[in-house]
mmCIF file of C-alpha atoms in Angstrom:
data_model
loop_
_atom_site.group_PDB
_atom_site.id
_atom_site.type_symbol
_atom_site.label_atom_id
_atom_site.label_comp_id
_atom_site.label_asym_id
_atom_site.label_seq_id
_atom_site.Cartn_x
_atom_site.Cartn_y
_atom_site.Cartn_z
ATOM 1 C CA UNK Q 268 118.387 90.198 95.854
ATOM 2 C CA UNK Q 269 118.158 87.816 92.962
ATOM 3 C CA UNK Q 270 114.907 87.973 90.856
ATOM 4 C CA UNK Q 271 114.136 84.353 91.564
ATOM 5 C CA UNK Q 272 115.086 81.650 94.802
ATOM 6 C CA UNK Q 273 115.258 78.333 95.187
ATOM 7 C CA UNK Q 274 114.031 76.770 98.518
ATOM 8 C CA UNK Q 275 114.429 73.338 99.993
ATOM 9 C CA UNK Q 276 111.107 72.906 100.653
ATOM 10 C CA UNK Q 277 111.013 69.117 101.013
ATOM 11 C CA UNK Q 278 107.093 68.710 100.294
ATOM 12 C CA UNK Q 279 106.522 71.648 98.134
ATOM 13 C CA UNK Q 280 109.459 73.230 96.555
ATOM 14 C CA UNK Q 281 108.616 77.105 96.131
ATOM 15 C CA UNK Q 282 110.216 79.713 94.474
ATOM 16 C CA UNK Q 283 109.786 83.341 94.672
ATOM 17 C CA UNK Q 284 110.398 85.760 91.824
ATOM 18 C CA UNK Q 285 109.444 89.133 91.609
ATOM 19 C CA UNK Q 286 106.284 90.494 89.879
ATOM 20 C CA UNK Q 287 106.922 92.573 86.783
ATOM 21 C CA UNK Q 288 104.673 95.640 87.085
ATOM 22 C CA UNK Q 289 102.583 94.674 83.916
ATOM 23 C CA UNK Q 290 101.416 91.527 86.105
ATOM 24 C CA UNK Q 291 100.189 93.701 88.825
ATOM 25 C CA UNK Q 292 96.460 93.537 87.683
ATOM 26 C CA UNK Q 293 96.300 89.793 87.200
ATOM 27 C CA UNK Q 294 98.268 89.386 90.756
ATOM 28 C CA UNK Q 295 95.638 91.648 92.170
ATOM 29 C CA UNK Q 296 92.795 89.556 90.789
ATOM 30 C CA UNK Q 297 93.914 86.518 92.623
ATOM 31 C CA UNK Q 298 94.740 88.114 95.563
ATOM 32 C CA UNK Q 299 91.285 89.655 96.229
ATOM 33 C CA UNK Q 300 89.687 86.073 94.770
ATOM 34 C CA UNK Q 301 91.773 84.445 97.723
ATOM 35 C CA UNK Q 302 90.686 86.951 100.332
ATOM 36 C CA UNK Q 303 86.888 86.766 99.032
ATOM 37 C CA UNK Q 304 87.062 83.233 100.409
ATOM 38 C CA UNK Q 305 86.894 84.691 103.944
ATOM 39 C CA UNK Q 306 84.619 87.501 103.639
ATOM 40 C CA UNK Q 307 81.810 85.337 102.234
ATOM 41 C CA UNK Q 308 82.398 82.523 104.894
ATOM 42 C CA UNK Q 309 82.258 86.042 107.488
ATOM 43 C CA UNK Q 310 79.221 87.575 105.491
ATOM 44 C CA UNK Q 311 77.535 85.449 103.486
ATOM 45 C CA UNK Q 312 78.048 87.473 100.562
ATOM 46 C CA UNK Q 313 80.709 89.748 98.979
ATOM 47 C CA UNK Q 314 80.423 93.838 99.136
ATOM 48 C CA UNK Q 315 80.044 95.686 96.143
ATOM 49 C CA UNK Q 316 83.815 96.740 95.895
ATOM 50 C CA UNK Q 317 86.577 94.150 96.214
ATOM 51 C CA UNK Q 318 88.422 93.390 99.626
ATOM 52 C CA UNK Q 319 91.595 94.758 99.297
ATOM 53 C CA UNK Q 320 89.796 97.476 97.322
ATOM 54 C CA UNK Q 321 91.902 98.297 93.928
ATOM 55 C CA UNK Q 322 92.996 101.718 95.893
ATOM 56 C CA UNK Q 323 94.398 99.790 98.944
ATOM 57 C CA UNK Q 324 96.045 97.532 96.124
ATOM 58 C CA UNK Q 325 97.628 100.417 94.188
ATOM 59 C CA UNK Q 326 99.023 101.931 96.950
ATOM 60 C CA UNK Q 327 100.599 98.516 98.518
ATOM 61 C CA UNK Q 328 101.960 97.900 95.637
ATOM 62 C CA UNK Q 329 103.376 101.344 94.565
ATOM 63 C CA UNK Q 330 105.163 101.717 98.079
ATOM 64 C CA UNK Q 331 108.636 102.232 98.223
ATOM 65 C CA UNK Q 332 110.019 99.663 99.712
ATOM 66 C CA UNK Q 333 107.651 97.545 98.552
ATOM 67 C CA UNK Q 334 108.769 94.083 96.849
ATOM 68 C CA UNK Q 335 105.927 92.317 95.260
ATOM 69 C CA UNK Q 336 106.276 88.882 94.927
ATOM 70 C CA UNK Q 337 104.578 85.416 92.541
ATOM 71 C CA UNK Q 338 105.285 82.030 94.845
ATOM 72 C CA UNK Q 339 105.483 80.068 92.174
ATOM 73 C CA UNK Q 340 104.983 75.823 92.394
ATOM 74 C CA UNK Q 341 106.674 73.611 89.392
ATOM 75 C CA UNK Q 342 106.810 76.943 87.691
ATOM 76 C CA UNK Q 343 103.116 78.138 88.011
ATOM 77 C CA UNK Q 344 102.256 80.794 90.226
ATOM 78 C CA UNK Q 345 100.372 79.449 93.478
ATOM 79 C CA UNK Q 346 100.265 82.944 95.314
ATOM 80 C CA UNK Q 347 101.763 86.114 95.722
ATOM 81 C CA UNK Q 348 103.093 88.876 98.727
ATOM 82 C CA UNK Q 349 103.634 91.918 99.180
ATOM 83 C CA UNK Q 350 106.822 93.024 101.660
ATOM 84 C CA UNK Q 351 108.083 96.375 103.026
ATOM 85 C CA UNK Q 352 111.656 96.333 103.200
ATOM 86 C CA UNK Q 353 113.215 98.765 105.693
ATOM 87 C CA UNK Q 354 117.121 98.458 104.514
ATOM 88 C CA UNK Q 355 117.857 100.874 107.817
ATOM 89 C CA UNK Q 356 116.105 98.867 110.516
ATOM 90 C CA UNK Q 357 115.124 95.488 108.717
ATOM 91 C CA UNK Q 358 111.867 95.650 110.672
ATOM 92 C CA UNK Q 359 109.950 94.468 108.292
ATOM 93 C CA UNK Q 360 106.087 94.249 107.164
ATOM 94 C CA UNK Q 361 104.536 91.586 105.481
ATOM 95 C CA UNK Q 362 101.270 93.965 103.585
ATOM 96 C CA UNK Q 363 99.766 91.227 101.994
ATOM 97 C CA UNK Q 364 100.192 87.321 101.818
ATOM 98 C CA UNK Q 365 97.893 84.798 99.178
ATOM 99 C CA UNK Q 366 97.873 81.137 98.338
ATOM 100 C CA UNK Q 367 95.683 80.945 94.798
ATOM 101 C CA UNK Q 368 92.350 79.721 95.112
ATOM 102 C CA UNK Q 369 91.928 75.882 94.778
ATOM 103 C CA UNK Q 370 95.416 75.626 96.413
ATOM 104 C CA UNK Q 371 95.071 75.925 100.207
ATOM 105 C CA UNK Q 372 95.191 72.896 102.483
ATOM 106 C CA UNK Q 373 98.463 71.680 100.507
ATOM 107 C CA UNK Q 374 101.267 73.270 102.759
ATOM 108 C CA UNK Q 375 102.030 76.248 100.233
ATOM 109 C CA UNK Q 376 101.550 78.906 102.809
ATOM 110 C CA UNK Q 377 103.816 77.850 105.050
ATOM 111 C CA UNK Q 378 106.388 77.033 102.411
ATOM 112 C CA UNK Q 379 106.076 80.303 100.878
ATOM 113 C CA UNK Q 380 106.662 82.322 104.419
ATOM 114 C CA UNK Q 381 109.910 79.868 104.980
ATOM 115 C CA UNK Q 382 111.070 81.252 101.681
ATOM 116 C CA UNK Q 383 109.844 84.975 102.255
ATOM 117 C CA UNK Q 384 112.083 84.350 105.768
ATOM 118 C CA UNK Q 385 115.399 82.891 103.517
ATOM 119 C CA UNK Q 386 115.139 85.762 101.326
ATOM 120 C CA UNK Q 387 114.961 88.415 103.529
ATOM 121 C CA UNK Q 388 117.876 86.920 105.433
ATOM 122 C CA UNK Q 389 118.452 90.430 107.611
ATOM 123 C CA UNK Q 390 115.343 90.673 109.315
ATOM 124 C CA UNK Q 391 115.220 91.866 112.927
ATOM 125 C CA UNK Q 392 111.400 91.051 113.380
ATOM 126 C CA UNK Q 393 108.105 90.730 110.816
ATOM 127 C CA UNK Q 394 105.143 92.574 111.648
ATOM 128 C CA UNK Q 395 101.592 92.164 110.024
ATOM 129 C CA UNK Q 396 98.092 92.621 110.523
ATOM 130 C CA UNK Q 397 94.920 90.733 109.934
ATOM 131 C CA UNK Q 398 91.205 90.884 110.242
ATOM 132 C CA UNK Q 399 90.145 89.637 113.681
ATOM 133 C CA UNK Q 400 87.099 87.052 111.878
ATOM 134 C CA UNK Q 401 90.158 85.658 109.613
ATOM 135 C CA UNK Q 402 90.794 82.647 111.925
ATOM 136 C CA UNK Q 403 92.442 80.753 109.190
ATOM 137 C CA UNK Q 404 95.190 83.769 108.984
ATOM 138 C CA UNK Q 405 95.308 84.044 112.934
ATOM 139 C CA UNK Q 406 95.943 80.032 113.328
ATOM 140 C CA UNK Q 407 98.566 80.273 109.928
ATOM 141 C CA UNK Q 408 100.216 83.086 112.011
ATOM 142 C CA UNK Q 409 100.668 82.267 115.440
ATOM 143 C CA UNK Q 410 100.628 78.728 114.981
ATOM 144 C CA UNK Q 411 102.094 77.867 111.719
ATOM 145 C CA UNK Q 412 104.585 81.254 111.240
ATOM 146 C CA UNK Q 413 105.928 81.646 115.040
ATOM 147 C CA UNK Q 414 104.140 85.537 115.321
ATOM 148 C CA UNK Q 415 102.671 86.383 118.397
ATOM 149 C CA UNK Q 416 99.373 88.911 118.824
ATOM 150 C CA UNK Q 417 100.618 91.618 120.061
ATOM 151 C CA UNK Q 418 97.678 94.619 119.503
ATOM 152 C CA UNK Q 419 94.457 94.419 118.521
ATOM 153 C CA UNK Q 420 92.646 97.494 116.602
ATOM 154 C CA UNK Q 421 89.139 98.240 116.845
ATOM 155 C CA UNK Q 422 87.141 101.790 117.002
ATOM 156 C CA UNK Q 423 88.780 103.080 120.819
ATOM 157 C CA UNK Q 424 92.088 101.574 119.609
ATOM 158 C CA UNK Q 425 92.476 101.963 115.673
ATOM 159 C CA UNK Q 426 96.001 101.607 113.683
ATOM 160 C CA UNK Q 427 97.886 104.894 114.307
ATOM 161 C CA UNK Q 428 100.068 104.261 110.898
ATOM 162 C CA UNK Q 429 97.115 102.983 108.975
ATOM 163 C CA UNK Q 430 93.177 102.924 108.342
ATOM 164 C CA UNK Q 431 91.420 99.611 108.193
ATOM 165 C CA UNK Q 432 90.703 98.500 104.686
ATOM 166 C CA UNK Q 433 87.028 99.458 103.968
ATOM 167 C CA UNK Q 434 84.092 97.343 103.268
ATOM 168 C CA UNK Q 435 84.784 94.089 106.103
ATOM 169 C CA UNK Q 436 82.533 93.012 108.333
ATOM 170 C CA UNK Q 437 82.261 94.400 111.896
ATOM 171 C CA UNK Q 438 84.401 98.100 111.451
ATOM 172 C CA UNK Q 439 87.593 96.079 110.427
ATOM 173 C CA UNK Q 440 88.598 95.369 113.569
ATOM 174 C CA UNK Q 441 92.273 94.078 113.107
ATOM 175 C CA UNK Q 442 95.472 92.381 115.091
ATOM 176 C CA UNK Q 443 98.926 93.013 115.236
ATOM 177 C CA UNK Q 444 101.561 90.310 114.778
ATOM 178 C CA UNK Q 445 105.366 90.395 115.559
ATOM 179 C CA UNK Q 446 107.474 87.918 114.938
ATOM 180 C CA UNK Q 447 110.995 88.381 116.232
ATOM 181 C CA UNK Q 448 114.097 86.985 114.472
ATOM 182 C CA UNK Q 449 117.501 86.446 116.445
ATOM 183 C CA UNK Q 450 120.638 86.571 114.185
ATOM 184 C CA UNK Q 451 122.828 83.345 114.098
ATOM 185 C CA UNK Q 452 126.905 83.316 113.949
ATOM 186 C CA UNK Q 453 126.704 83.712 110.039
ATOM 187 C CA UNK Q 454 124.367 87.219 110.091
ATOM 188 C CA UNK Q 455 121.248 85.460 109.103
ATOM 189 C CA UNK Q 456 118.115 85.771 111.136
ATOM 190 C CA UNK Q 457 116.223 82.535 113.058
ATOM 191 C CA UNK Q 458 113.009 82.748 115.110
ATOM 192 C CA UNK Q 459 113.222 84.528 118.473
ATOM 193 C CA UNK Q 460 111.803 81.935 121.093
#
């Protein structure tokens, strides 16, 4: 995997690199500004720790097969994400997805996850979860990205592989998403329709 990749986005060219560790704090301070967004629309107000919390930051970040990643706009950084790569079974998890504050509305999301797709060329299928209040994360998803709901975790059904993030509103009731790719001629991997 290169370091950096070009897209051909033709109304906002992205590229991804990869984060050097000694970014990690700064990406993690824009990430949890862009997810504050939604949790004060949802609550009026933020809770006293940050949403991810640090911990649930840390430990997304630190996994290993975990490739953290700046989307980067006429060579600023516009966002970051965080991918598990499973080399074996190339079903893999997007943990954590971000467009930078000030920057949403512009088509960024949507051209970063059609570069996260070319760059991860192997995939069998994506999975991901997201808060069920997010609506502008459940419209991107299903709407925008091609995933489909496919669970929804609450208190009788919680995640069996991992515990809500604390602190959002209503017990962090979450949904699944899974978006199936179908492998072309040349190996690489298109939506499944």
């Amino acid at each position: 995997m290169n370091s950096q990749m070009e897209t051909g986005m033709t109304q906002n060219d992205i590229t991804l690199s990869l984060t050097d560790p000694a970014d990690f704090p700064a990406f993690k301070r824009d990430l949890q500004a862009a997810f504050a967004i939604a949790v004060v629309e949802e609550m009026g107000e933020l809770p006293d720790e940050p949403i991810p919390s640090d911990a649930d930051l840390d430990k997304a970040l630190a996994s290993p097969n975990a490739v953290v990643l700046h989307i980067m706009q006429d060579d600023r950084r516009v966002g970051g994400a965080v991918v598990t790569i499973n080399r074996d079974t190339q079903a893999n998890f997007l943990d954590l997805l971000f467009i930078t504050v000030g920057k949403h509305g512009q088509g960024l999301g949507k051209a970063a996850w059609s570069a996260i797709e070319a760059m991860f060329p192997e995939t069998c299928s994506w999975e991901t979860v997201t808060p069920y209040f997010e609506k502008r994360n459940i419209h991107f998803y299903v709407n925008v990205c091609g995933f489909h709901i496919v669970e929804y975790y609450h208190e009788r059904n919680p995640d069996p592989h991992t515990p809500s993030p604390s602190g959002l509103p209503d017990n962090s009731d979450m949904f699944r998403f899974v978006k199936k790719m179908r492998r072309s001629a040349s190996g690489s991997s298109k939506q499944s329709k």
